[in-house]
Coordinates of N, CA and C and ligand atoms in Angstrom, one line a residue:
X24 N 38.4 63.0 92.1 CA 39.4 63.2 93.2 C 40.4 64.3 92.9
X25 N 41.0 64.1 91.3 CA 41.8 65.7 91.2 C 41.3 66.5 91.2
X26 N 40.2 67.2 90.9 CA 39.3 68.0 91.3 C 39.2 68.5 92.7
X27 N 38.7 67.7 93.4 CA 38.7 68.4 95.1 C 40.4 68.5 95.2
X28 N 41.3 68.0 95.1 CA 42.6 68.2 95.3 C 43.2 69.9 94.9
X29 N 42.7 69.8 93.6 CA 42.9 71.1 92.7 C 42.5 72.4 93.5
X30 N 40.9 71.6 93.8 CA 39.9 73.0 95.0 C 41.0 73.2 96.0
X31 N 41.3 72.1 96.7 CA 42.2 72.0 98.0 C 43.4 73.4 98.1
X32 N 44.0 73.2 96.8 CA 45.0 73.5 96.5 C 45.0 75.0 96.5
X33 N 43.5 75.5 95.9 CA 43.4 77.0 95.3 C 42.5 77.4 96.9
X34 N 42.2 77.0 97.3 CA 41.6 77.2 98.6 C 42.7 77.6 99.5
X35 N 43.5 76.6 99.7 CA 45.0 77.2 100.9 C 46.0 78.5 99.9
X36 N 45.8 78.3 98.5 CA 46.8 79.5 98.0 C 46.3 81.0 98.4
X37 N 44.6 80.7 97.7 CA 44.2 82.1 97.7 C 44.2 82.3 99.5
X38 N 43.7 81.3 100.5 CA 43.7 81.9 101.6 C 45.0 82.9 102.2
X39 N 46.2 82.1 101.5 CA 47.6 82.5 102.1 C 47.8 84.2 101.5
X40 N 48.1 84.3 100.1 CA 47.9 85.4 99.2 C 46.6 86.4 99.9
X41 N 45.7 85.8 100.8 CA 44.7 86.8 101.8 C 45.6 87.4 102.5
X42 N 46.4 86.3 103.8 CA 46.6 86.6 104.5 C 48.0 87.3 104.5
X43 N 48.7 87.4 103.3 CA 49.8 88.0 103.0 C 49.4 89.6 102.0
X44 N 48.1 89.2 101.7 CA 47.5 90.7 101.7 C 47.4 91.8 103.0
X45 N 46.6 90.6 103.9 CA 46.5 91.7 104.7 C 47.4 92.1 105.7
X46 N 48.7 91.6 105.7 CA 50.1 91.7 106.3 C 50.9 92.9 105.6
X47 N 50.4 92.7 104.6 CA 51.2 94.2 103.6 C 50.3 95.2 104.0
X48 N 49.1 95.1 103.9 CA 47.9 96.6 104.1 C 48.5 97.0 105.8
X49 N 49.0 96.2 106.5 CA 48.9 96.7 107.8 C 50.6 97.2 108.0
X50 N 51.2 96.3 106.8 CA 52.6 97.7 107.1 C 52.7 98.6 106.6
X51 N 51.5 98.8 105.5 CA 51.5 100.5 104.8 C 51.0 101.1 105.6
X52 N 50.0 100.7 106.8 CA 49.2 101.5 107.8 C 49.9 102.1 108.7
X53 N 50.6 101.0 109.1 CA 51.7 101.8 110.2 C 53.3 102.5 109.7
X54 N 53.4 102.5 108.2 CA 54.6 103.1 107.8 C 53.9 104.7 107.5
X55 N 52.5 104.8 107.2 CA 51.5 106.4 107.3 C 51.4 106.8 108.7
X56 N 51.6 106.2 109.3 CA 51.7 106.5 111.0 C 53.1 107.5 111.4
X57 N 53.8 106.6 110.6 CA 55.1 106.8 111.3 C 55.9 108.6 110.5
X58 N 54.7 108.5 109.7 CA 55.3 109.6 108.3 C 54.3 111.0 109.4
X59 N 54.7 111.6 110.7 CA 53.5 112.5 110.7 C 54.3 113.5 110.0
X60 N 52.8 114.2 109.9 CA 53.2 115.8 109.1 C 53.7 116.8 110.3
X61 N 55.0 117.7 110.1 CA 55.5 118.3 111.1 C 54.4 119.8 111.1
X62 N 53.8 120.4 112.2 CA 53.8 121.7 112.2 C 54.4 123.0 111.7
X63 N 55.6 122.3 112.0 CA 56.9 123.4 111.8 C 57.2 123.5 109.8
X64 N 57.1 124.6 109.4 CA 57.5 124.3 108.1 C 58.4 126.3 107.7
X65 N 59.1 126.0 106.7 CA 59.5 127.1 106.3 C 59.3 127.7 104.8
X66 N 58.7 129.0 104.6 CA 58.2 129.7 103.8 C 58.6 131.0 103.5
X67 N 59.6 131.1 101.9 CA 60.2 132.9 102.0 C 61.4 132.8 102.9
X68 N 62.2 132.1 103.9 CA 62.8 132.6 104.4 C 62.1 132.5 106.1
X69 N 60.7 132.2 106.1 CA 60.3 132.3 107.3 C 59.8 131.0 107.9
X70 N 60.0 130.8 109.1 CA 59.4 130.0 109.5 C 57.9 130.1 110.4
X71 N 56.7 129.1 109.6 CA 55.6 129.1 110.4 C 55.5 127.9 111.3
X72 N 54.7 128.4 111.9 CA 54.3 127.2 113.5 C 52.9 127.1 113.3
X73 N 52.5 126.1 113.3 CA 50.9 126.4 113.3 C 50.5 124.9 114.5
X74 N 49.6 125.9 115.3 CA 49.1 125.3 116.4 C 47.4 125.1 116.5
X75 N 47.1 123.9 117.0 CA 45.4 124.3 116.8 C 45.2 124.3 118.5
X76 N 44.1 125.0 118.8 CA 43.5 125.8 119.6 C 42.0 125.0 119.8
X77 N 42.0 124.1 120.5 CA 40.3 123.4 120.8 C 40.9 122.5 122.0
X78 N 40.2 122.7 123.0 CA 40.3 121.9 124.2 C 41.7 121.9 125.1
X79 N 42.1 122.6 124.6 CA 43.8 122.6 124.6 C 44.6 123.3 123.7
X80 N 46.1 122.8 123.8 CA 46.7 123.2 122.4 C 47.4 121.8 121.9
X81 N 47.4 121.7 120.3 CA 47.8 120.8 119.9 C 48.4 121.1 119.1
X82 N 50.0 120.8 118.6 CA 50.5 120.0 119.6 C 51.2 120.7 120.7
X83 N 51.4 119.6 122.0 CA 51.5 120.6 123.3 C 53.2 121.0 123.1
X84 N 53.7 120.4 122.6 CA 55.9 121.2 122.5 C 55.6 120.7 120.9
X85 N 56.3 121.7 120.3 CA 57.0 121.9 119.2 C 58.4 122.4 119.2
X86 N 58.8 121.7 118.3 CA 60.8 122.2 118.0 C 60.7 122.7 117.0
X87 N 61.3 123.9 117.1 CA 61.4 124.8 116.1 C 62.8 125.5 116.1
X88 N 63.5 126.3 114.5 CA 64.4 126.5 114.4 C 65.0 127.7 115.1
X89 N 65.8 128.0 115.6 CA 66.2 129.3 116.4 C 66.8 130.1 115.5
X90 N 66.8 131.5 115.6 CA 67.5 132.6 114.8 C 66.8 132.7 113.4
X91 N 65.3 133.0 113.2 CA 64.8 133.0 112.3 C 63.2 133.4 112.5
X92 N 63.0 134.5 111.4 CA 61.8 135.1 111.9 C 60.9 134.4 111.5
X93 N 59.7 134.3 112.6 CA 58.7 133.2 113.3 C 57.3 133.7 113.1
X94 N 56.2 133.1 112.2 CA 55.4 133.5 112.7 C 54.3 132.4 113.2
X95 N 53.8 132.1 114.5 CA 53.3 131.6 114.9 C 51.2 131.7 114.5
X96 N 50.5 130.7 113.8 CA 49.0 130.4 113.7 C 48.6 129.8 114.6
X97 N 47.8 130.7 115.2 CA 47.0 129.8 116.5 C 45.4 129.4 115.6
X98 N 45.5 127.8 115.3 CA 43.7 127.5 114.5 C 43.1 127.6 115.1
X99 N 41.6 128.0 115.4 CA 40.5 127.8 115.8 C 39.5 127.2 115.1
X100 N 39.0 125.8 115.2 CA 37.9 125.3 114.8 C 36.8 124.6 115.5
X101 N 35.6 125.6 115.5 CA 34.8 125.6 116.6 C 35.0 125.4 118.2
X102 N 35.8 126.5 118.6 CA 36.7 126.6 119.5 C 35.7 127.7 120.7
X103 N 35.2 126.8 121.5 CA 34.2 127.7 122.6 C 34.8 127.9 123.7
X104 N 35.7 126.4 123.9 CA 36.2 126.6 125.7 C 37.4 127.8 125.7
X105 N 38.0 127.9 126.9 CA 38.9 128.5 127.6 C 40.2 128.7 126.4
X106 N 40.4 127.5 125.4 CA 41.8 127.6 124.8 C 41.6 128.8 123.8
X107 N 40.8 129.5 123.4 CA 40.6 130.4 122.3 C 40.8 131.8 123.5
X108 N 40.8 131.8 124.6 CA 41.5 133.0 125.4 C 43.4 132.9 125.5
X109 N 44.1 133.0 124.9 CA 45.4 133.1 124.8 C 46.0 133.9 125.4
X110 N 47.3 133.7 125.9 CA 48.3 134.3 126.7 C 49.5 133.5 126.4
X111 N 50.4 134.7 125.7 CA 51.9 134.1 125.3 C 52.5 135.4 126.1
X112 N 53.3 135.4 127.9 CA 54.0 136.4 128.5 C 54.7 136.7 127.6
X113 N 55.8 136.0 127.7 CA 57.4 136.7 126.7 C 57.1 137.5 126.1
X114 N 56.0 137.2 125.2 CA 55.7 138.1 123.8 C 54.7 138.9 124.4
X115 N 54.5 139.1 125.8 CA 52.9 139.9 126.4 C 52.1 140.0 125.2
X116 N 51.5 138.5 124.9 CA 50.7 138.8 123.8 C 49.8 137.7 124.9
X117 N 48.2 138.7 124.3 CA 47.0 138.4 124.9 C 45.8 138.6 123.9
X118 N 44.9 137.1 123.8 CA 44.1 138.0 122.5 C 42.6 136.9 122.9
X119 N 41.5 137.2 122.8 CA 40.6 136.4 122.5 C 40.6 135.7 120.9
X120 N 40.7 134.6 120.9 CA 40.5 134.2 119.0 C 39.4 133.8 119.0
X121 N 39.2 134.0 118.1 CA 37.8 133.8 116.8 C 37.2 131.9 117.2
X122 N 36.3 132.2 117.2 CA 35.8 130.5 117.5 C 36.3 129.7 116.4
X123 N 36.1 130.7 115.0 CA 36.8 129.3 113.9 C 37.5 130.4 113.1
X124 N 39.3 129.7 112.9 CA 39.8 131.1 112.3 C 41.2 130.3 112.2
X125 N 42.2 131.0 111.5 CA 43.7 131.3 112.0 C 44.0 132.9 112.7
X126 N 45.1 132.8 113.2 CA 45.5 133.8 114.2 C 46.7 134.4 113.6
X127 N 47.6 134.8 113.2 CA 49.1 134.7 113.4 C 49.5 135.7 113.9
X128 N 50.8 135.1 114.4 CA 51.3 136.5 115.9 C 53.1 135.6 115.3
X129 N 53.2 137.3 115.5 CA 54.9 137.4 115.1 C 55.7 137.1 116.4
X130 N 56.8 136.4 115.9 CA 58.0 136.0 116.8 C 58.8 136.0 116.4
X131 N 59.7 137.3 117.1 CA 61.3 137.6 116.5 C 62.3 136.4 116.6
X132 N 63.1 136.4 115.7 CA 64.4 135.4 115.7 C 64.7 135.2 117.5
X133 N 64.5 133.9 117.9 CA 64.9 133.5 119.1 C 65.9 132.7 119.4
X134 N 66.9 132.9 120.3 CA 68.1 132.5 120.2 C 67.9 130.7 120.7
X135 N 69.2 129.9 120.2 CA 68.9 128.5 120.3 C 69.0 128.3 121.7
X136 N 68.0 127.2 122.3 CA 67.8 126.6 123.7 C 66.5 127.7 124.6
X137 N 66.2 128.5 123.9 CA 64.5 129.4 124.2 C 63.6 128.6 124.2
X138 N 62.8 129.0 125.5 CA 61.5 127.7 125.5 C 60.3 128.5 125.3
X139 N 59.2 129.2 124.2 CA 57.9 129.9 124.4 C 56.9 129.4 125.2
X140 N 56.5 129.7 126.3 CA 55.1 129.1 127.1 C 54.1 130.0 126.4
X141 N 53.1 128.8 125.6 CA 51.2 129.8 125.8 C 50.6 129.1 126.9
X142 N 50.0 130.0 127.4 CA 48.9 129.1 128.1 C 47.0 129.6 127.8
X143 N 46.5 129.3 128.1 CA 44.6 129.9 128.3 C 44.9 130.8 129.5
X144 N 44.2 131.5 129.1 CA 44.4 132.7 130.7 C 43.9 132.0 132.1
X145 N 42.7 130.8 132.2 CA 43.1 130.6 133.1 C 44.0 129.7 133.7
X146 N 45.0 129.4 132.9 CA 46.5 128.8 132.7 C 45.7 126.8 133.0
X147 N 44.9 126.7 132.5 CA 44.5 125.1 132.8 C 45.5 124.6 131.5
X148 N 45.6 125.2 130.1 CA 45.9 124.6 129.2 C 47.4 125.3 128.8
X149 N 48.3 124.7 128.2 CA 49.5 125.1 127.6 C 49.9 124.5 126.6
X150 N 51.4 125.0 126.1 CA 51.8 124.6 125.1 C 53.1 125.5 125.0
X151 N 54.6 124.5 124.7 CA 55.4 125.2 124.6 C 56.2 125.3 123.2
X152 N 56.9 126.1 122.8 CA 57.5 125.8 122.0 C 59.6 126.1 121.8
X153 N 59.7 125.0 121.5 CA 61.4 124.8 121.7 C 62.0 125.3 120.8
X154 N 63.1 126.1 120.8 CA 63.8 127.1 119.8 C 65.1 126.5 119.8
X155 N 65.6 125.3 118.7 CA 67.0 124.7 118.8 C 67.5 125.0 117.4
X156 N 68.6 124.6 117.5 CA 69.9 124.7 116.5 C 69.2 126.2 115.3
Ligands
LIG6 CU1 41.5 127.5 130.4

């Protein structure tokens, strides 16, 4: 009888120690969720943007820092549709990209509250980017 008691016993612990295992593993999952990696980073003095280019643009608004020389990567990875035809007016920048590639296209210091539109030339897809503080 102590025996099955003892089993009893290590049966409901280890179940619990399961189930408070798997209560920890799922708040590390969602505290990696919460950590995204920003696009926006600064290097030298400069700030890059890096945007990927497949089906769309991802991601579609970026904030980025104002009064500071910019250079924007447009990715391409296996990039067939319409998004690898680019069109940034402001900058009258127009380019076919590479089906699989980085791009980079320069962007002078832009003053804070500036909004950049790209779009695909046949303007189905966009992407803007916000020029604050
Ligand atoms: Cu398009």
């Amino acid at each position: 009888m102590k025996k099955l008691i003892l089993i009893a016993i290590l049966i409901t612990v280890g179940s619990m120690s399961g189930i408070v295992y798997l209560l920890r593993s799922g708040g590390q999952g969602s505290s990696a969720e919460t950590n995204v990696q920003s696009n926006v980073s600064i290097k030298n003095g400069k700030q890059i943007i890096e945007i990927v280019a497949k089906g769309g643009y991802t991601p579609r608004n970026t904030i980025a820092k104002a009064n500071v020389p910019t250079t924007l990567i447009i990715k391409t990875k296996g990039t067939y549709d319409c998004s690898s035809a680019i069109s940034i007016p402001v900058l009258k920048y127009n380019a076919n990209l590479p089906p699989t590639g980085s791009t980079p296209i320069e962007i002078p210091p832009q003053s804070k509250g500036t909004i950049i539109k790209g779009l695909c030339t046949m303007g189905m897809y966009n992407f803007t980017i916000s020029f604050t503080e």
